[in-house]
Amino acid sequence: MKKVIKTVSLLLVFSMLFGISSVSYAVDMPELVQYGFVDCGDADIEYGIYGSLDAEPLLLLPPNGGDMHSFDGSILPEMAKHFMVITVSPRGTGNSDWVEGTMNFETFSDDLAKILDFLNVDKTDIFGFSDGGNLGVVFTLAYPEKVKSLAIMGSNINTFGTNTFDQIQITYQYIVLCVEAWIKGDEETKIRRDIKGMMVGQPSLTFKDISAIKVPVFNIYGEHDMIQRWHSKMITKSIEGAEELMIVGGGHSSCFDYTDTIINPALLDFYGIEE
């Protein structure tokens, strides 16, 4: 795979020429072969497994506010053909518990380690989108022995990597939720506040920090991503041997817009799987 891929597939070109939508068509979901909760000390965390229990594991990490079903209509069905796909609902999402004061990438990383230990998974491939990619980076730094490879999409290692307008909007929304939570005092609003808060000041890594990552890394981002392009390129440059893919015409949610035409083939290529 080339270091930077700036062209789209022929299938995507045809779709643009003939007006065919690039959004993935509805696909049948694979069977949920295992489901449950893992006791992570102060919180029970929801997980699900798709695909064969005998296959190599692939851990999917959802975006901010997403849960174990965030990839149901995108990459999960295809990945389940090749992997034992592990999906999770981070704290405060899905049916997982929420504990005030614990909504941070470090705690989430500890939760993931406990989930993998519970499932007897020594080492796994990881794909994370947006905050899920951020979590993948933090987890890989904290538990490098548990990571086989890391693919991230639309991810940033600190808030300076987010476009200024987007970061201002995120911070404003967080302040509004803080005020609303203080006035109402209800759990639902506090959860929404804490989830949004993970995009304010988190993560707080440097490019020197991530240079410690030694596993294979695949960094995907859109041409019109909310993550600044220089930041995405510096992530790739800072990790020895890292590969990257810029999706021409893609925005922040490109993994959902170009699932079949670009994302799935690129991921399978990165994982060394021939269709």
Tab-separated table of N, CA and C in Angstrom, residues 101-244:
chain	number	residue	atom	x	y	z
A	101	GLY	N	-17.248	11.457	36.687
A	101	GLY	CA	-15.832	11.679	36.966
A	101	GLY	C	-14.904	10.652	36.350
A	102	THR	N	-15.465	9.699	35.591
A	102	THR	CA	-14.619	8.652	34.996
A	102	THR	C	-14.640	8.673	33.476
A	103	MET	N	-15.172	9.720	32.882
A	103	MET	CA	-15.283	9.780	31.420
A	103	MET	C	-13.998	10.357	30.826
A	104	ASN	N	-13.012	9.499	30.674
A	104	ASN	CA	-11.746	9.911	30.082
A	104	ASN	C	-11.124	8.718	29.374
A	105	PHE	N	-10.219	8.988	28.461
A	105	PHE	CA	-9.637	7.936	27.634
A	105	PHE	C	-8.799	6.948	28.452
A	106	GLU	N	-8.213	7.417	29.535
A	106	GLU	CA	-7.413	6.530	30.364
A	106	GLU	C	-8.283	5.476	31.042
A	107	THR	N	-9.413	5.895	31.602
A	107	THR	CA	-10.345	4.947	32.224
A	107	THR	C	-10.928	4.009	31.186
A	108	PHE	N	-11.293	4.554	30.029
A	108	PHE	CA	-11.830	3.721	28.947
A	108	PHE	C	-10.806	2.670	28.512
A	109	SER	N	-9.532	3.050	28.482
A	109	SER	CA	-8.475	2.109	28.115
A	109	SER	C	-8.384	0.968	29.121
A	110	ASP	N	-8.483	1.314	30.389
A	110	ASP	CA	-8.465	0.276	31.426
A	110	ASP	C	-9.658	-0.660	31.267
A	111	ASP	N	-10.815	-0.098	30.901
A	111	ASP	CA	-12.001	-0.923	30.658
A	111	ASP	C	-11.747	-1.909	29.522
A	112	LEU	N	-11.144	-1.417	28.428
A	112	LEU	CA	-10.863	-2.283	27.283
A	112	LEU	C	-9.928	-3.421	27.676
A	113	ALA	N	-8.925	-3.115	28.474
A	113	ALA	CA	-7.989	-4.156	28.917
A	113	ALA	C	-8.724	-5.235	29.706
A	114	LYS	N	-9.644	-4.816	30.561
A	114	LYS	CA	-10.415	-5.782	31.355
A	114	LYS	C	-11.329	-6.623	30.461
A	115	ILE	N	-11.905	-5.994	29.438
A	115	ILE	CA	-12.770	-6.728	28.516
A	115	ILE	C	-11.964	-7.785	27.766
A	116	LEU	N	-10.797	-7.410	27.257
A	116	LEU	CA	-9.961	-8.361	26.528
A	116	LEU	C	-9.505	-9.504	27.438
A	117	ASP	N	-9.168	-9.188	28.676
A	117	ASP	CA	-8.774	-10.233	29.626
A	117	ASP	C	-9.945	-11.179	29.894
A	118	PHE	N	-11.133	-10.608	30.042
A	118	PHE	CA	-12.331	-11.413	30.286
A	118	PHE	C	-12.587	-12.373	29.120
A	119	LEU	N	-12.315	-11.905	27.914
A	119	LEU	CA	-12.557	-12.705	26.712
A	119	LEU	C	-11.364	-13.594	26.353
A	120	ASN	N	-10.327	-13.547	27.190
A	120	ASN	CA	-9.107	-14.324	26.948
A	120	ASN	C	-8.450	-13.968	25.612
A	121	VAL	N	-8.495	-12.691	25.271
A	121	VAL	CA	-7.853	-12.186	24.063
A	121	VAL	C	-6.528	-11.539	24.464
A	122	ASP	N	-5.435	-12.156	24.053
A	122	ASP	CA	-4.113	-11.639	24.421
A	122	ASP	C	-3.716	-10.425	23.595
A	123	LYS	N	-4.071	-10.463	22.299
A	123	LYS	CA	-3.649	-9.395	21.386
A	123	LYS	C	-4.708	-9.249	20.295
A	124	THR	N	-5.003	-8.009	19.900
A	124	THR	CA	-6.068	-7.784	18.923
A	124	THR	C	-5.715	-6.688	17.930
A	125	ASP	N	-6.277	-6.794	16.722
A	125	ASP	CA	-6.285	-5.668	15.801
A	125	ASP	C	-7.352	-4.692	16.287
A	126	ILE	N	-7.183	-3.421	15.968
A	126	ILE	CA	-8.133	-2.392	16.418
A	126	ILE	C	-8.482	-1.473	15.266
A	127	PHE	N	-9.780	-1.133	15.163
A	127	PHE	CA	-10.213	-0.037	14.302
A	127	PHE	C	-11.030	0.921	15.150
A	128	GLY	N	-10.675	2.202	15.113
A	128	GLY	CA	-11.419	3.201	15.867
A	128	GLY	C	-11.737	4.405	15.001
A	129	PHE	N	-12.952	4.892	15.125
A	129	PHE	CA	-13.386	6.051	14.355
A	129	PHE	C	-13.569	7.257	15.260
A	130	SER	N	-12.978	8.415	14.883
A	130	SER	CA	-13.112	9.657	15.613
A	130	SER	C	-12.605	9.471	17.048
A	131	ASP	N	-13.443	9.700	18.055
A	131	ASP	CA	-12.997	9.479	19.432
A	131	ASP	C	-12.596	8.026	19.666
A	132	GLY	N	-13.176	7.112	18.882
A	132	GLY	CA	-12.775	5.713	18.975
A	132	GLY	C	-11.332	5.530	18.541
A	133	GLY	N	-10.907	6.289	17.524
A	133	GLY	CA	-9.517	6.255	17.105
A	133	GLY	C	-8.613	6.867	18.157
A	134	ASN	N	-9.088	7.952	18.770
A	134	ASN	CA	-8.327	8.573	19.861
A	134	ASN	C	-8.118	7.573	20.993
A	135	LEU	N	-9.195	6.853	21.314
A	135	LEU	CA	-9.110	5.827	22.355
A	135	LEU	C	-8.136	4.732	21.939
A	136	GLY	N	-8.162	4.358	20.660
A	136	GLY	CA	-7.235	3.342	20.179
A	136	GLY	C	-5.789	3.751	20.376
A	137	VAL	N	-5.489	5.021	20.132
A	137	VAL	CA	-4.131	5.535	20.321
A	137	VAL	C	-3.747	5.488	21.799
A	138	VAL	N	-4.617	6.001	22.658
A	138	VAL	CA	-4.336	6.005	24.098
A	138	VAL	C	-4.179	4.582	24.619
A	139	PHE	N	-5.054	3.681	24.168
A	139	PHE	CA	-4.981	2.282	24.607
A	139	PHE	C	-3.679	1.634	24.151
A	140	THR	N	-3.271	1.899	22.915
A	140	THR	CA	-2.042	1.308	22.394
A	140	THR	C	-0.824	1.775	23.172
A	141	LEU	N	-0.821	3.035	23.583
A	141	LEU	CA	0.281	3.548	24.396
A	141	LEU	C	0.279	2.927	25.792
A	142	ALA	N	-0.927	2.707	26.335
A	142	ALA	CA	-1.033	2.170	27.698
A	142	ALA	C	-0.840	0.654	27.746
A	143	TYR	N	-1.308	-0.041	26.712
A	143	TYR	CA	-1.262	-1.508	26.690
A	143	TYR	C	-0.704	-2.008	25.346
A	144	PRO	N	0.533	-1.672	25.027
A	144	PRO	CA	1.093	-2.048	23.718
A	144	PRO	C	1.145	-3.555	23.501
A	145	GLU	N	1.248	-4.306	24.577
A	145	GLU	CA	1.334	-5.765	24.459
A	145	GLU	C	0.021	-6.395	24.017
A	146	LYS	N	-1.067	-5.632	24.094
A	146	LYS	CA	-2.384	-6.164	23.737
A	146	LYS	C	-2.812	-5.790	22.314
A	147	VAL	N	-1.984	-5.033	21.604
A	147	VAL	CA	-2.372	-4.517	20.285
A	147	VAL	C	-1.511	-5.131	19.194
A	148	LYS	N	-2.164	-5.718	18.206
A	148	LYS	CA	-1.483	-6.277	17.042
A	148	LYS	C	-1.299	-5.217	15.972
A	149	SER	N	-2.341	-4.434	15.701
A	149	SER	CA	-2.260	-3.329	14.759
A	149	SER	C	-3.350	-2.329	15.097
A	150	LEU	N	-3.175	-1.096	14.608
A	150	LEU	CA	-4.124	-0.030	14.930
A	150	LEU	C	-4.501	0.730	13.669
A	151	ALA	N	-5.791	0.704	13.326
A	151	ALA	CA	-6.317	1.517	12.231
A	151	ALA	C	-7.233	2.573	12.837
A	152	ILE	N	-7.010	3.824	12.485
A	152	ILE	CA	-7.810	4.915	13.023
A	152	ILE	C	-8.369	5.742	11.877
A	153	MET	N	-9.480	6.418	12.155
A	153	MET	CA	-10.073	7.266	11.124
A	153	MET	C	-10.637	8.543	11.735
A	154	GLY	N	-10.280	9.680	11.146
A	154	GLY	CA	-10.775	10.963	11.630
A	154	GLY	C	-10.386	11.210	13.074
A	155	SER	N	-9.149	10.883	13.417
A	155	SER	CA	-8.718	10.950	14.816
A	155	SER	C	-7.720	12.074	15.041
A	156	ASN	N	-7.703	12.572	16.255
A	156	ASN	CA	-6.752	13.608	16.649
A	156	ASN	C	-6.142	13.249	17.993
A	157	ILE	N	-4.908	13.669	18.217
A	157	ILE	CA	-4.241	13.326	19.475
A	157	ILE	C	-4.339	14.449	20.504
A	158	ASN	N	-4.831	15.614	20.085
A	158	ASN	CA	-5.135	16.712	21.003
A	158	ASN	C	-6.126	17.642	20.306
A	159	THR	N	-6.713	18.533	21.063
A	159	THR	CA	-7.778	19.376	20.496
A	159	THR	C	-7.254	20.420	19.526
A	160	PHE	N	-5.936	20.638	19.495
A	160	PHE	CA	-5.375	21.573	18.512
A	160	PHE	C	-5.501	21.015	17.100
A	161	GLY	N	-5.748	19.719	17.002
A	161	GLY	CA	-5.878	19.099	15.696
A	161	GLY	C	-7.236	19.295	15.061
A	162	THR	N	-8.226	19.715	15.841
A	162	THR	CA	-9.571	19.941	15.316
A	162	THR	C	-9.669	21.323	14.684
A	163	ASN	N	-10.397	21.418	13.577
A	163	ASN	CA	-10.597	22.732	12.966
A	163	ASN	C	-11.127	23.712	13.997
A	164	THR	N	-10.625	24.936	13.966
A	164	THR	CA	-10.932	25.929	14.993
A	164	THR	C	-12.435	26.143	15.156
A	165	PHE	N	-13.154	26.326	14.046
A	165	PHE	CA	-14.592	26.562	14.127
A	165	PHE	C	-15.304	25.390	14.789
A	166	ASP	N	-14.926	24.170	14.392
A	166	ASP	CA	-15.552	22.977	14.982
A	166	ASP	C	-15.264	22.885	16.475
A	167	GLN	N	-14.018	23.182	16.874
A	167	GLN	CA	-13.667	23.090	18.291
A	167	GLN	C	-14.395	24.145	19.115
A	168	ILE	N	-14.565	25.334	18.557
A	168	ILE	CA	-15.318	26.374	19.254
A	168	ILE	C	-16.770	25.937	19.448
A	169	GLN	N	-17.343	25.348	18.407
A	169	GLN	CA	-18.721	24.870	18.485
A	169	GLN	C	-18.860	23.758	19.529
A	170	ILE	N	-17.914	22.829	19.546
A	170	ILE	CA	-17.927	21.734	20.523
A	170	ILE	C	-17.833	22.276	21.942
A	171	THR	N	-16.924	23.232	22.134
A	171	THR	CA	-16.728	23.814	23.475
A	171	THR	C	-17.971	24.566	23.921
A	172	TYR	N	-18.597	25.295	23.004
A	172	TYR	CA	-19.832	26.016	23.322
A	172	TYR	C	-20.936	25.041	23.742
A	173	GLN	N	-21.076	23.946	22.981
A	173	GLN	CA	-22.095	22.948	23.311
A	173	GLN	C	-21.831	22.335	24.681
A	174	TYR	N	-20.560	22.127	24.990
A	174	TYR	CA	-20.196	21.560	26.288
A	174	TYR	C	-20.547	22.527	27.430
A	175	ILE	N	-20.269	23.808	27.230
A	175	ILE	CA	-20.588	24.806	28.257
A	175	ILE	C	-22.097	24.861	28.497
A	176	VAL	N	-22.866	24.824	27.420
A	176	VAL	CA	-24.329	24.826	27.537
A	176	VAL	C	-24.798	23.606	28.326
A	177	LEU	N	-24.221	22.449	28.036
A	177	LEU	CA	-24.598	21.223	28.756
A	177	LEU	C	-24.186	21.284	30.223
A	178	CYS	N	-23.055	21.916	30.519
A	178	CYS	CA	-22.627	22.090	31.912
A	178	CYS	C	-23.652	22.917	32.690
A	179	VAL	N	-24.098	24.003	32.069
A	179	VAL	CA	-25.096	24.867	32.709
A	179	VAL	C	-26.409	24.110	32.875
A	180	GLU	N	-26.816	23.396	31.822
A	180	GLU	CA	-28.068	22.648	31.866
A	180	GLU	C	-28.023	21.557	32.936
A	181	ALA	N	-26.884	20.886	33.040
A	181	ALA	CA	-26.739	19.827	34.045
A	181	ALA	C	-26.767	20.407	35.457
A	182	TRP	N	-26.205	21.593	35.623
A	182	TRP	CA	-26.192	22.242	36.936
A	182	TRP	C	-27.611	22.665	37.342
A	183	ILE	N	-28.372	23.134	36.352
A	183	ILE	CA	-29.746	23.571	36.632
A	183	ILE	C	-30.670	22.379	36.876
A	184	LYS	N	-30.615	21.397	35.990
A	184	LYS	CA	-31.526	20.247	36.083
A	184	LYS	C	-31.062	19.227	37.122
A	185	GLY	N	-29.784	18.941	37.098
A	185	GLY	CA	-29.245	17.972	38.047
A	185	GLY	C	-29.606	16.528	37.743
A	186	ASP	N	-30.183	16.263	36.542
A	186	ASP	CA	-30.589	14.900	36.217
A	186	ASP	C	-29.444	14.124	35.567
A	187	GLU	N	-29.511	12.803	35.678
A	187	GLU	CA	-28.424	11.951	35.194
A	187	GLU	C	-28.270	12.011	33.685
A	188	GLU	N	-29.380	12.031	32.954
A	188	GLU	CA	-29.319	12.037	31.496
A	188	GLU	C	-28.524	13.226	30.970
A	189	THR	N	-28.779	14.398	31.512
A	189	THR	CA	-28.063	15.596	31.066
A	189	THR	C	-26.598	15.527	31.466
A	190	LYS	N	-26.314	14.999	32.647
A	190	LYS	CA	-24.927	14.863	33.096
A	190	LYS	C	-24.144	13.914	32.186
A	191	ILE	N	-24.802	12.839	31.748
A	191	ILE	CA	-24.145	11.899	30.834
A	191	ILE	C	-23.825	12.593	29.516
A	192	ARG	N	-24.798	13.330	28.976
A	192	ARG	CA	-24.572	14.058	27.724
A	192	ARG	C	-23.439	15.069	27.896
A	193	ARG	N	-23.403	15.727	29.035
A	193	ARG	CA	-22.324	16.684	29.338
A	193	ARG	C	-20.965	15.979	29.346
A	194	ASP	N	-20.887	14.854	30.028
A	194	ASP	CA	-19.607	14.157	30.165
A	194	ASP	C	-19.127	13.559	28.839
A	195	ILE	N	-20.076	13.086	28.031
A	195	ILE	CA	-19.697	12.548	26.721
A	195	ILE	C	-19.148	13.664	25.833
A	196	LYS	N	-19.846	14.797	25.802
A	196	LYS	CA	-19.368	15.934	25.014
A	196	LYS	C	-18.035	16.447	25.568
A	197	GLY	N	-17.877	16.378	26.873
A	197	GLY	CA	-16.662	16.852	27.522
A	197	GLY	C	-15.408	16.103	27.106
A	198	MET	N	-15.580	14.881	26.599
A	198	MET	CA	-14.414	14.128	26.150
A	198	MET	C	-13.787	14.747	24.906
A	199	MET	N	-14.503	15.667	24.275
A	199	MET	CA	-13.971	16.344	23.091
A	199	MET	C	-13.394	17.711	23.446
A	200	VAL	N	-13.378	18.027	24.747
A	200	VAL	CA	-12.840	19.303	25.208
A	200	VAL	C	-11.631	19.025	26.114
A	201	GLY	N	-10.460	19.211	25.576
A	201	GLY	CA	-9.245	18.988	26.354
A	201	GLY	C	-8.738	17.557	26.332
A	202	GLN	N	-9.433	16.690	25.633
A	202	GLN	CA	-9.001	15.299	25.519
A	202	GLN	C	-8.947	14.894	24.046
A	203	PRO	N	-8.007	13.979	23.736
A	203	PRO	CA	-6.836	13.616	24.535
A	203	PRO	C	-5.839	14.770	24.573
A	204	SER	N	-4.760	14.595	25.280
A	204	SER	CA	-3.769	15.679	25.393
A	204	SER	C	-2.371	15.122	25.154
A	205	LEU	N	-2.233	14.436	24.021
A	205	LEU	CA	-0.960	13.829	23.667
A	205	LEU	C	-0.150	14.755	22.756
A	206	THR	N	1.132	14.467	22.645
A	206	THR	CA	2.004	15.179	21.716
A	206	THR	C	2.449	14.201	20.627
A	207	PHE	N	3.015	14.753	19.559
A	207	PHE	CA	3.509	13.893	18.489
A	207	PHE	C	4.691	13.055	18.982
A	208	LYS	N	5.438	13.580	19.942
A	208	LYS	CA	6.528	12.801	20.538
A	208	LYS	C	5.965	11.616	21.307
A	209	ASP	N	4.841	11.821	21.985
A	209	ASP	CA	4.208	10.732	22.739
A	209	ASP	C	3.877	9.557	21.825
A	210	ILE	N	3.245	9.847	20.699
A	210	ILE	CA	2.777	8.761	19.847
A	210	ILE	C	3.904	8.105	19.053
A	211	SER	N	5.089	8.712	19.054
A	211	SER	CA	6.231	8.083	18.384
A	211	SER	C	6.636	6.795	19.084
A	212	ALA	N	6.118	6.578	20.300
A	212	ALA	CA	6.411	5.354	21.054
A	212	ALA	C	5.621	4.157	20.527
A	213	ILE	N	4.627	4.401	19.674
A	213	ILE	CA	3.822	3.312	19.115
A	213	ILE	C	4.652	2.536	18.095
A	214	LYS	N	4.746	1.237	18.284
A	214	LYS	CA	5.585	0.403	17.427
A	214	LYS	C	4.797	-0.606	16.588
A	215	VAL	N	3.492	-0.691	16.794
A	215	VAL	CA	2.686	-1.623	16.004
A	215	VAL	C	2.347	-0.976	14.663
A	216	PRO	N	1.947	-1.773	13.654
A	216	PRO	CA	1.521	-1.188	12.381
A	216	PRO	C	0.319	-0.265	12.579
A	217	VAL	N	0.360	0.905	11.951
A	217	VAL	CA	-0.707	1.904	12.093
A	217	VAL	C	-1.185	2.325	10.713
A	218	PHE	N	-2.496	2.430	10.574
A	218	PHE	CA	-3.135	2.896	9.337
A	218	PHE	C	-4.013	4.078	9.711
A	219	ASN	N	-3.670	5.254	9.200
A	219	ASN	CA	-4.356	6.496	9.543
A	219	ASN	C	-5.207	6.960	8.361
A	220	ILE	N	-6.530	6.941	8.534
A	220	ILE	CA	-7.464	7.325	7.478
A	220	ILE	C	-8.114	8.654	7.836
A	221	TYR	N	-8.243	9.532	6.853
A	221	TYR	CA	-8.931	10.801	7.092
A	221	TYR	C	-9.515	11.310	5.788
A	222	GLY	N	-10.501	12.175	5.905
A	222	GLY	CA	-11.160	12.713	4.735
A	222	GLY	C	-10.499	13.990	4.247
A	223	GLU	N	-10.642	14.244	2.956
A	223	GLU	CA	-10.101	15.483	2.379
A	223	GLU	C	-10.705	16.705	3.062
A	224	HIS	N	-11.966	16.594	3.482
A	224	HIS	CA	-12.654	17.711	4.121
A	224	HIS	C	-13.005	17.362	5.567
A	225	ASP	N	-12.104	16.680	6.230
A	225	ASP	CA	-12.318	16.232	7.601
A	225	ASP	C	-12.341	17.419	8.560
A	226	MET	N	-13.022	17.228	9.712
A	226	MET	CA	-12.991	18.251	10.752
A	226	MET	C	-11.641	18.262	11.474
A	227	ILE	N	-10.847	17.211	11.249
A	227	ILE	CA	-9.483	17.185	11.762
A	227	ILE	C	-8.583	17.854	10.726
A	228	GLN	N	-7.766	18.795	11.167
A	228	GLN	CA	-6.927	19.533	10.236
A	228	GLN	C	-5.938	18.596	9.546
A	229	ARG	N	-5.757	18.824	8.248
A	229	ARG	CA	-4.953	17.895	7.447
A	229	ARG	C	-3.508	17.828	7.937
A	230	TRP	N	-2.952	18.968	8.330
A	230	TRP	CA	-1.572	18.949	8.808
A	230	TRP	C	-1.439	18.069	10.037
A	231	HIS	N	-2.487	18.065	10.860
A	231	HIS	CA	-2.473	17.266	12.083
A	231	HIS	C	-2.520	15.776	11.729
A	232	SER	N	-3.391	15.419	10.803
A	232	SER	CA	-3.485	14.022	10.378
A	232	SER	C	-2.162	13.541	9.795
A	233	LYS	N	-1.545	14.379	8.966
A	233	LYS	CA	-0.282	13.996	8.356
A	233	LYS	C	0.834	13.870	9.394
A	234	MET	N	0.794	14.708	10.423
A	234	MET	CA	1.805	14.629	11.472
A	234	MET	C	1.637	13.367	12.316
A	235	ILE	N	0.403	12.913	12.475
A	235	ILE	CA	0.179	11.644	13.174
A	235	ILE	C	0.893	10.531	12.426
A	236	THR	N	0.689	10.480	11.110
A	236	THR	CA	1.341	9.457	10.292
A	236	THR	C	2.854	9.581	10.349
A	237	LYS	N	3.340	10.795	10.207
A	237	LYS	CA	4.781	11.041	10.181
A	237	LYS	C	5.446	10.698	11.514
A	238	SER	N	4.716	10.847	12.607
A	238	SER	CA	5.298	10.657	13.940
A	238	SER	C	5.447	9.197	14.338
A	239	ILE	N	4.719	8.300	13.648
A	239	ILE	CA	4.749	6.878	13.992
A	239	ILE	C	5.515	6.129	12.904
A	240	GLU	N	6.610	5.541	13.276
A	240	GLU	CA	7.474	4.869	12.307
A	240	GLU	C	6.713	3.792	11.529
A	241	GLY	N	6.792	3.876	10.211
A	241	GLY	CA	6.167	2.874	9.357
A	241	GLY	C	4.670	3.035	9.155
A	242	ALA	N	4.074	4.067	9.739
A	242	ALA	CA	2.629	4.251	9.617
A	242	ALA	C	2.224	4.542	8.173
A	243	GLU	N	1.044	4.057	7.797
A	243	GLU	CA	0.491	4.311	6.476
A	243	GLU	C	-0.713	5.241	6.624
A	244	GLU	N	-1.054	5.929	5.544
A	244	GLU	CA	-2.227	6.783	5.618
A	244	GLU	C	-3.024	6.751	4.329
